[in-house]
CSV table of C-alpha atoms and ligand atoms in Angstrom, one decimal:
chain,number,residue,atom,x,y,z
A,614,MET,CA,-44.2,-20.4,-7.1
A,615,GLU,CA,-42.4,-21.4,-3.0
A,616,LEU,CA,-40.7,-24.2,-4.2
A,617,GLY,CA,-38.2,-26.4,-0.4
A,618,ILE,CA,-34.7,-27.2,-2.2
A,619,VAL,CA,-32.9,-30.1,-0.4
A,620,GLY,CA,-29.5,-30.6,-1.2
A,621,LEU,CA,-27.2,-28.3,-2.9
A,622,GLY,CA,-24.0,-29.4,-4.3
A,623,ARG,CA,-23.2,-29.2,-8.0
A,624,MET,CA,-27.3,-29.7,-8.9
A,625,GLY,CA,-30.1,-28.4,-6.8
A,626,GLN,CA,-28.0,-24.8,-6.6
A,627,ILE,CA,-28.8,-24.7,-10.3
A,628,VAL,CA,-32.2,-26.7,-9.4
A,629,ALA,CA,-32.4,-23.0,-6.9
A,630,ASP,CA,-30.0,-20.8,-9.0
A,631,ARG,CA,-32.7,-21.0,-12.1
A,632,CYS,CA,-36.0,-21.2,-9.4
A,633,LEU,CA,-34.9,-17.5,-8.6
A,634,ASP,CA,-34.0,-16.1,-11.8
A,635,ALA,CA,-37.6,-17.4,-13.4
A,636,GLY,CA,-39.5,-15.6,-9.6
A,637,HIS,CA,-40.4,-18.4,-8.2
A,638,ASP,CA,-39.5,-18.8,-3.7
A,639,VAL,CA,-37.1,-20.2,-2.6
A,640,VAL,CA,-37.0,-22.4,1.4
A,641,ALA,CA,-33.7,-24.1,1.5
A,642,TYR,CA,-31.6,-27.1,3.0
A,643,ASP,CA,-28.2,-28.6,3.3
A,644,VAL,CA,-26.4,-30.6,5.6
A,645,ASP,CA,-23.4,-28.3,4.7
A,646,SER,CA,-24.2,-24.7,6.0
A,647,ASP,CA,-22.2,-23.2,3.5
A,648,ALA,CA,-24.0,-24.0,0.7
A,649,VAL,CA,-27.4,-22.4,2.9
A,650,GLU,CA,-25.4,-19.4,2.9
A,651,GLU,CA,-24.5,-19.5,-1.1
A,652,VAL,CA,-28.0,-20.0,-1.7
A,653,THR,CA,-29.2,-17.5,0.7
A,654,ALA,CA,-26.7,-15.2,-1.0
A,655,ALA,CA,-28.5,-15.4,-4.2
A,656,GLY,CA,-32.3,-14.8,-2.8
A,657,ALA,CA,-33.7,-18.3,-1.1
A,658,ARG,CA,-35.1,-17.5,2.5
A,659,PRO,CA,-32.8,-20.6,4.8
A,660,ALA,CA,-33.5,-23.2,6.6
A,661,GLU,CA,-31.6,-25.1,9.4
A,662,THR,CA,-33.1,-28.4,9.3
A,663,LEU,CA,-35.6,-30.0,7.3
A,664,ASP,CA,-38.2,-29.3,10.3
A,665,GLU,CA,-37.1,-25.6,9.7
A,666,LEU,CA,-38.5,-26.3,5.4
A,667,ALA,CA,-41.7,-28.2,6.3
A,668,GLY,CA,-42.8,-24.6,8.1
A,669,GLU,CA,-41.3,-22.0,6.3
A,670,LEU,CA,-43.3,-23.8,3.4
A,671,GLY,CA,-47.1,-22.9,2.7
A,672,ALA,CA,-49.8,-25.3,3.0
A,673,GLU,CA,-49.1,-27.2,-0.1
A,674,LYS,CA,-46.1,-27.9,0.1
A,675,ARG,CA,-43.6,-28.7,-2.3
A,676,ILE,CA,-40.0,-29.5,-2.2
A,677,TRP,CA,-37.3,-30.4,-4.3
A,678,LEU,CA,-34.9,-33.3,-3.3
A,679,MET,CA,-31.2,-32.8,-5.3
A,680,VAL,CA,-28.9,-35.4,-2.9
A,681,PRO,CA,-26.5,-37.9,-3.7
A,682,ALA,CA,-28.5,-41.6,-4.4
A,683,GLY,CA,-30.1,-44.3,-2.1
A,684,GLU,CA,-29.2,-43.2,2.5
A,685,PRO,CA,-30.1,-39.7,1.6
A,686,VAL,CA,-33.5,-39.3,0.2
A,687,ASP,CA,-34.4,-42.2,2.2
A,688,MET,CA,-33.5,-39.8,5.9
A,689,ALA,CA,-34.4,-36.4,4.0
A,690,LEU,CA,-38.2,-38.7,3.5
A,691,GLU,CA,-38.2,-40.3,7.0
A,692,ASP,CA,-37.8,-36.8,8.2
A,693,LEU,CA,-40.1,-35.0,6.1
A,694,SER,CA,-42.9,-38.4,6.9
A,695,GLU,CA,-44.6,-36.3,9.7
A,696,HIS,CA,-44.7,-33.1,7.5
A,697,LEU,CA,-46.3,-34.2,5.0
A,698,ASP,CA,-50.3,-34.9,3.3
A,699,GLY,CA,-52.4,-35.6,0.2
A,700,GLU,CA,-52.4,-32.3,-1.3
A,701,ASP,CA,-47.7,-32.2,-1.0
A,702,ILE,CA,-45.4,-33.0,-4.0
A,703,VAL,CA,-42.1,-34.1,-3.3
A,704,ILE,CA,-40.3,-34.3,-6.5
A,705,ASP,CA,-36.4,-36.6,-6.9
A,706,GLY,CA,-34.0,-35.0,-8.8
A,707,GLY,CA,-31.1,-36.9,-8.3
A,708,ASN,CA,-30.3,-40.5,-10.0
A,709,SER,CA,-32.4,-42.9,-7.9
A,710,HIS,CA,-33.1,-45.9,-8.6
A,711,PHE,CA,-36.4,-46.7,-10.3
A,712,GLU,CA,-37.8,-49.6,-8.3
A,713,ASP,CA,-36.2,-47.3,-5.3
A,714,SER,CA,-38.4,-44.6,-6.3
A,715,VAL,CA,-42.0,-46.6,-6.7
A,716,ARG,CA,-41.4,-47.6,-3.2
A,717,ARG,CA,-40.7,-44.1,-1.8
A,718,ALA,CA,-43.9,-42.7,-4.2
A,719,GLU,CA,-46.0,-46.0,-2.5
A,720,SER,CA,-45.2,-44.7,1.2
A,721,THR,CA,-45.3,-41.4,1.1
A,722,GLU,CA,-48.3,-39.5,1.4
A,723,ALA,CA,-47.8,-36.5,-1.1
A,724,GLY,CA,-47.7,-37.5,-4.7
A,725,TYR,CA,-44.1,-38.3,-4.7
A,726,LEU,CA,-42.6,-37.2,-8.5
A,727,ASP,CA,-39.3,-39.1,-9.7
A,728,CYS,CA,-36.9,-37.2,-12.5
A,729,GLY,CA,-34.2,-37.6,-13.4
A,730,THR,CA,-31.9,-35.2,-14.7
A,731,SER,CA,-29.8,-34.9,-17.6
A,732,GLY,CA,-26.7,-31.3,-18.8
A,733,GLY,CA,-24.7,-32.2,-15.4
A,734,PRO,CA,-23.5,-28.4,-14.7
A,735,ALA,CA,-23.5,-27.0,-18.1
A,736,GLY,CA,-27.5,-26.1,-17.0
A,737,ALA,CA,-26.9,-23.4,-14.8
A,738,GLU,CA,-27.3,-21.4,-18.2
A,739,LEU,CA,-28.7,-23.7,-20.7
A,740,GLY,CA,-31.4,-25.9,-18.5
A,741,PHE,CA,-31.4,-29.1,-18.0
A,742,SER,CA,-33.9,-31.9,-19.6
A,743,LEU,CA,-35.6,-33.9,-16.7
A,744,MET,CA,-38.0,-36.6,-17.4
A,745,ILE,CA,-40.7,-37.0,-14.9
A,746,GLY,CA,-42.7,-40.5,-12.9
A,747,GLY,CA,-45.2,-39.8,-10.8
A,748,PRO,CA,-48.9,-38.7,-10.7
A,749,GLU,CA,-50.3,-36.1,-13.6
A,750,TRP,CA,-52.2,-33.3,-10.8
A,751,ALA,CA,-48.4,-33.4,-9.2
A,752,TYR,CA,-46.5,-32.7,-12.3
A,753,GLU,CA,-48.7,-30.5,-14.2
A,754,GLU,CA,-48.6,-28.9,-10.7
A,755,CYS,CA,-45.3,-28.0,-10.6
A,756,THR,CA,-44.9,-27.4,-14.6
A,757,PRO,CA,-43.6,-23.5,-13.9
A,758,VAL,CA,-41.4,-24.7,-11.9
A,759,PHE,CA,-39.9,-27.6,-14.6
A,760,ASP,CA,-40.2,-25.1,-16.8
A,761,ALA,CA,-37.2,-23.1,-15.1
A,762,VAL,CA,-35.4,-25.6,-13.8
A,763,ALA,CA,-35.5,-27.4,-17.5
A,764,THR,CA,-34.9,-25.5,-21.1
A,765,GLY,CA,-37.9,-24.7,-21.8
A,766,PRO,CA,-41.5,-26.2,-21.8
A,767,ASP,CA,-39.8,-28.3,-24.9
A,768,GLY,CA,-37.2,-29.5,-21.4
A,769,HIS,CA,-39.3,-32.2,-20.0
A,770,ASP,CA,-42.1,-34.1,-20.0
A,771,ARG,CA,-44.1,-36.5,-17.3
A,772,MET,CA,-42.6,-41.0,-19.1
A,773,GLY,CA,-45.9,-42.9,-17.1
A,774,PRO,CA,-46.1,-43.6,-14.4
A,775,SER,CA,-43.9,-43.8,-10.3
A,776,GLY,CA,-40.4,-44.6,-11.7
A,777,SER,CA,-40.6,-44.0,-15.2
A,778,GLY,CA,-38.5,-40.9,-14.9
A,779,HIS,CA,-36.1,-42.7,-12.8
A,780,TYR,CA,-36.1,-45.8,-15.7
A,781,VAL,CA,-36.0,-43.8,-18.6
A,782,LYS,CA,-33.0,-41.7,-16.9
A,783,MET,CA,-31.3,-45.0,-15.8
A,784,VAL,CA,-31.6,-46.4,-19.6
A,785,HIS,CA,-29.9,-42.4,-20.8
A,786,ASN,CA,-27.0,-43.5,-18.7
A,787,GLY,CA,-26.1,-46.4,-20.6
A,788,VAL,CA,-26.5,-44.5,-23.9
A,789,GLU,CA,-23.6,-42.1,-22.4
A,790,TYR,CA,-21.0,-44.9,-21.1
A,791,ALA,CA,-21.6,-46.8,-25.4
A,792,LEU,CA,-21.0,-43.2,-26.2
A,793,MET,CA,-18.5,-42.6,-24.4
A,794,GLN,CA,-16.5,-45.2,-25.2
A,795,ALA,CA,-17.5,-44.9,-29.1
A,796,TYR,CA,-15.2,-42.0,-28.7
A,797,GLY,CA,-13.0,-43.8,-26.1
A,798,GLU,CA,-12.2,-45.8,-29.2
A,799,GLY,CA,-12.1,-43.2,-32.0
A,800,PHE,CA,-10.3,-40.9,-30.7
A,801,GLU,CA,-7.2,-44.3,-29.9
A,802,LEU,CA,-7.4,-45.5,-32.9
A,803,LEU,CA,-6.3,-41.9,-34.4
A,804,HIS,CA,-4.3,-41.5,-31.5
A,805,ASN,CA,-1.6,-44.9,-32.2
A,806,GLY,CA,-2.8,-45.3,-35.9
A,807,ARG,CA,-0.5,-44.4,-39.1
A,808,TYR,CA,-1.0,-40.1,-39.2
A,809,ASP,CA,0.2,-37.8,-36.4
A,810,LEU,CA,-3.0,-36.6,-35.4
A,811,ASP,CA,-3.5,-32.7,-34.4
A,812,LEU,CA,-7.2,-34.5,-32.3
A,813,GLU,CA,-8.3,-31.2,-31.2
A,814,ALA,CA,-9.0,-30.0,-34.9
A,815,VAL,CA,-10.1,-33.6,-35.5
A,816,ALA,CA,-13.0,-33.5,-32.8
A,817,ARG,CA,-13.4,-30.0,-34.2
A,818,THR,CA,-13.4,-30.8,-38.2
A,819,TRP,CA,-16.1,-33.6,-37.0
A,820,ASN,CA,-18.3,-31.1,-34.9
A,821,ASN,CA,-18.8,-28.8,-37.6
A,822,GLY,CA,-21.4,-30.5,-39.9
A,823,ALA,CA,-19.8,-33.6,-39.3
A,824,VAL,CA,-22.7,-37.5,-38.1
A,825,ILE,CA,-21.0,-38.4,-35.7
A,826,ARG,CA,-20.7,-33.5,-34.1
A,827,SER,CA,-22.7,-33.7,-30.4
A,828,TRP,CA,-22.0,-32.6,-26.7
A,829,LEU,CA,-20.1,-35.5,-25.6
A,830,LEU,CA,-17.6,-34.9,-29.1
A,831,GLU,CA,-17.9,-31.6,-27.8
A,832,LEU,CA,-16.5,-31.8,-24.6
A,833,CYS,CA,-14.0,-34.2,-26.2
A,834,GLU,CA,-12.7,-30.9,-27.9
A,835,GLU,CA,-12.5,-29.3,-24.9
A,836,ALA,CA,-10.6,-32.4,-23.5
A,837,PHE,CA,-7.6,-32.4,-26.0
A,838,ARG,CA,-7.4,-28.3,-26.3
A,839,GLU,CA,-7.0,-28.2,-22.5
A,840,GLU,CA,-4.8,-31.1,-21.5
A,841,GLY,CA,-3.0,-31.6,-25.2
A,842,GLY,CA,-3.8,-34.3,-27.9
A,843,ASP,CA,-2.2,-37.4,-25.6
A,844,LEU,CA,-3.9,-36.1,-23.1
A,845,GLY,CA,-1.0,-35.8,-20.7
A,846,ASP,CA,-1.1,-37.0,-17.5
A,847,VAL,CA,-4.8,-38.4,-17.2
A,848,ALA,CA,-5.3,-41.9,-16.1
A,849,ASP,CA,-6.7,-44.8,-17.4
A,850,HIS,CA,-9.7,-45.0,-14.6
A,851,VAL,CA,-12.7,-44.2,-15.2
A,852,ALA,CA,-15.0,-43.9,-12.3
A,853,GLY,CA,-19.0,-44.2,-11.2
A,854,GLY,CA,-21.0,-47.4,-12.5
A,855,SER,CA,-23.7,-47.9,-10.5
A,856,THR,CA,-26.3,-46.5,-13.6
A,857,GLY,CA,-24.6,-48.2,-16.2
A,858,THR,CA,-24.7,-51.2,-14.0
A,859,TRP,CA,-29.0,-50.8,-13.2
A,860,THR,CA,-29.1,-50.5,-17.3
A,861,VAL,CA,-27.5,-53.9,-17.8
A,862,GLN,CA,-29.5,-55.8,-14.9
A,863,GLU,CA,-32.0,-54.6,-16.6
A,864,SER,CA,-31.9,-55.6,-19.8
A,865,LEU,CA,-30.8,-59.2,-18.3
A,866,GLU,CA,-33.7,-59.0,-16.5
A,867,GLN,CA,-35.9,-58.4,-20.1
A,868,GLU,CA,-34.2,-60.3,-22.5
A,869,VAL,CA,-32.8,-57.2,-24.3
A,870,PRO,CA,-29.9,-57.3,-25.3
A,871,LEU,CA,-27.2,-54.3,-24.7
A,872,PRO,CA,-23.7,-55.2,-26.1
A,873,LEU,CA,-22.0,-51.5,-26.7
A,874,ILE,CA,-23.4,-50.4,-23.0
A,875,TYR,CA,-22.3,-54.3,-21.1
A,876,GLN,CA,-18.8,-53.6,-22.9
A,877,ALA,CA,-19.0,-50.0,-22.0
A,878,LEU,CA,-19.5,-50.6,-17.9
A,879,ALA,CA,-17.4,-54.0,-18.7
A,880,GLU,CA,-14.4,-51.7,-20.2
A,881,ARG,CA,-14.8,-49.4,-17.3
A,882,PHE,CA,-14.3,-51.6,-14.5
A,883,ALA,CA,-11.3,-52.7,-15.8
A,884,SER,CA,-9.9,-49.8,-15.9
A,885,ARG,CA,-9.9,-49.9,-12.5
A,886,SER,CA,-7.2,-53.2,-12.0
A,887,THR,CA,-4.5,-51.7,-14.7
A,888,GLY,CA,-1.3,-50.9,-12.4
A,889,ASP,CA,1.1,-52.5,-10.1
A,890,GLY,CA,-0.8,-54.6,-9.2
A,891,PRO,CA,-1.4,-58.6,-11.1
A,892,GLY,CA,-4.9,-57.2,-13.0
A,893,ARG,CA,-8.3,-59.0,-13.1
A,894,PHE,CA,-8.5,-62.8,-12.2
A,895,SER,CA,-11.3,-62.6,-14.7
A,896,ARG,CA,-8.5,-61.9,-17.1
A,897,ARG,CA,-5.5,-64.0,-16.4
A,898,LEU,CA,-7.6,-67.2,-16.0
A,899,ALA,CA,-8.4,-66.5,-20.2
A,900,ASN,CA,-5.3,-65.8,-20.5
A,901,ARG,CA,-4.7,-69.1,-20.2
A,902,LEU,CA,-7.6,-71.5,-21.7
A,903,ARG,CA,-7.1,-69.9,-24.2
A,904,TYR,CA,-3.3,-71.7,-25.3
A,905,GLY,CA,-6.0,-74.4,-23.4
A,906,PHE,CA,-8.2,-74.8,-26.3
A,907,GLY,CA,-6.3,-73.0,-28.8
A,908,ARG,CA,-2.8,-73.5,-27.5
A,909,HIS,CA,-2.8,-69.1,-28.1
A,910,GLU,CA,1.1,-67.9,-26.6
A,911,ILE,CA,0.3,-67.2,-22.9
A,912,GLU,CA,1.2,-64.1,-22.1
A,913,ARG,CA,3.6,-63.9,-19.0
A,914,MET,CA,4.0,-61.3,-16.6
B,320,NAI,N1,-22.9,-33.7,-11.0
B,320,NAI,C1,-24.1,-34.2,-12.4
B,320,NAI,O1,-23.6,-34.0,-13.2
B,320,NAI,C2,-25.0,-34.9,-12.5
B,320,NAI,C3,-25.5,-35.1,-11.0
B,320,NAI,N2,-27.3,-35.6,-11.2
B,320,NAI,C4,-27.8,-36.5,-9.8
B,320,NAI,O2,-28.4,-35.5,-9.4
B,320,NAI,C5,-27.4,-36.0,-7.3
B,320,NAI,C6,-26.9,-33.9,-6.3
B,320,NAI,O3,-25.5,-34.4,-7.7
B,320,NAI,P1,-24.6,-33.5,-7.1
B,320,NAI,O4,-25.2,-32.2,-7.2
B,320,NAI,O5,-23.8,-33.5,-8.1
B,320,NAI,O6,-23.6,-33.7,-6.0
B,320,NAI,P2,-22.8,-32.7,-4.9
B,320,NAI,O7,-22.3,-34.3,-4.2
B,320,NAI,O8,-22.5,-31.9,-5.4
B,320,NAI,O9,-24.7,-32.3,-3.9
B,320,NAI,C7,-25.1,-33.2,-3.1
B,320,NAI,C8,-25.7,-32.0,-2.2
B,320,NAI,O10,-26.6,-32.9,-1.4
B,320,NAI,C9,-26.3,-32.7,0.3
B,320,NAI,N3,-26.8,-33.5,1.1
B,320,NAI,C10,-27.0,-34.4,1.5
B,320,NAI,N4,-26.7,-35.9,2.2
B,320,NAI,C11,-27.6,-34.6,2.7
B,320,NAI,C12,-29.6,-34.1,3.6
B,320,NAI,N5,-29.3,-35.4,4.2
B,320,NAI,N6,-29.6,-33.5,3.7
B,320,NAI,C13,-29.9,-32.1,3.3
B,320,NAI,N7,-28.4,-32.4,2.9
B,320,NAI,C14,-27.7,-33.3,1.8
B,320,NAI,C15,-24.9,-32.8,0.0
B,320,NAI,O11,-24.4,-31.2,0.9
B,320,NAI,C16,-23.9,-31.5,-0.5
B,320,NAI,O12,-24.5,-30.3,-0.7
B,320,NAI,C17,-27.9,-37.0,-6.8
B,320,NAI,O13,-28.3,-37.5,-7.4
B,320,NAI,C18,-26.9,-37.0,-8.9
B,320,NAI,O14,-27.1,-38.5,-8.2
B,320,NAI,C19,-27.6,-35.5,-12.4
B,320,NAI,C20,-27.7,-35.5,-13.2
B,320,NAI,C21,-26.5,-35.4,-13.6
B,321,5RP,O1,-26.4,-38.1,-14.7
B,321,5RP,C1,-25.2,-38.4,-14.7
B,321,5RP,C2,-25.5,-37.7,-16.1
B,321,5RP,O2,-25.6,-37.9,-17.2
B,321,5RP,C3,-24.2,-37.7,-14.0
B,321,5RP,O3,-22.8,-37.3,-14.5
B,321,5RP,C4,-23.5,-39.5,-13.1
B,321,5RP,O4,-22.2,-39.5,-12.2
B,321,5RP,C5,-23.0,-40.3,-14.1
B,321,5RP,O5,-23.1,-41.8,-14.4
B,321,5RP,P1,-21.8,-42.9,-13.9
B,321,5RP,O6,-20.8,-41.8,-12.4
B,321,5RP,O7,-21.7,-43.3,-13.4
B,321,5RP,O8,-20.5,-41.8,-14.8
């Protein structure tokens, strides 16, 4: 199959490499010409603009967007719009909000697939897990590319209509936040608890047969091995948060309580206000309110 790929960063590069390895023809574009050069060296045909990319592709264009969510997706679609018709297919493999994907699917001439992508840079070797929403014909048509980019035929599926792929990926990320929080809490207790433990050994033992073994736990083991059991100079600051925020917003809208995911998201935000400053106003207020309702001692700075 012939595939145009727009966005050749950490993830787009892997999409390109896996498609090339599987024998597909790739036309590649990125605003960063170095990224294009790298994929060209691996066997892709370069494009210097989106117009050129569209011109290089045949009558039935298949284009995979792997750019940051938000404006870059709208910009790419706008620039491509004059080249697209009902026989073309655009796949958005980034972490777009599902409502944006529904809007884009309605406003483009092309068949539009929203594709939640999981696996991160480790997917280069293993392949990704792909959660795809949109028209069935477009999904069927792109199956050879999904087989190549995913772990294999079982690593991708059509979740349902437009938006459902990114919806499932949003929930996946909420689960990711909660799992990270659960492992974090367990290791924090072990680190501060009553035994002097080697946390890398704990993680390794858990990863071998324990109920809670997982890839995230393997990454914990790697972190302790590389940073030391006390995590060395790794800071108390968790970045990101948009996909977890969307998951929480949706849970509130649907009135489906997700306390673990709420808490994991809140912990992230809280981590950003530790340090030299006065800290979060909301928590200072809660401290004072406990005195108000329970005469609990007020902690002072
Ligand atoms: N990094 C990860 O582990 C994962 C990332 N994602 C999602 O995949 C998408 C891409 O992520 P990464 O590859 O990590 O980002 P990245 O920052 O490594 O790469 C993005 C690439 O897009 C290019 N780009 C930006 N605007 C562009 C435009 N208008 N036209 C053409 N190229 C443009 C940049 O130059 C860059 O090479 C994001 O939506 C991200 O949330 C999804 C799953 C995992
Ligand atoms: O989708 C992903 C993993 O599945 C990306 O790594 C994403 O960036 C994770 O979300 P956040 O940046 O909010 O931690």
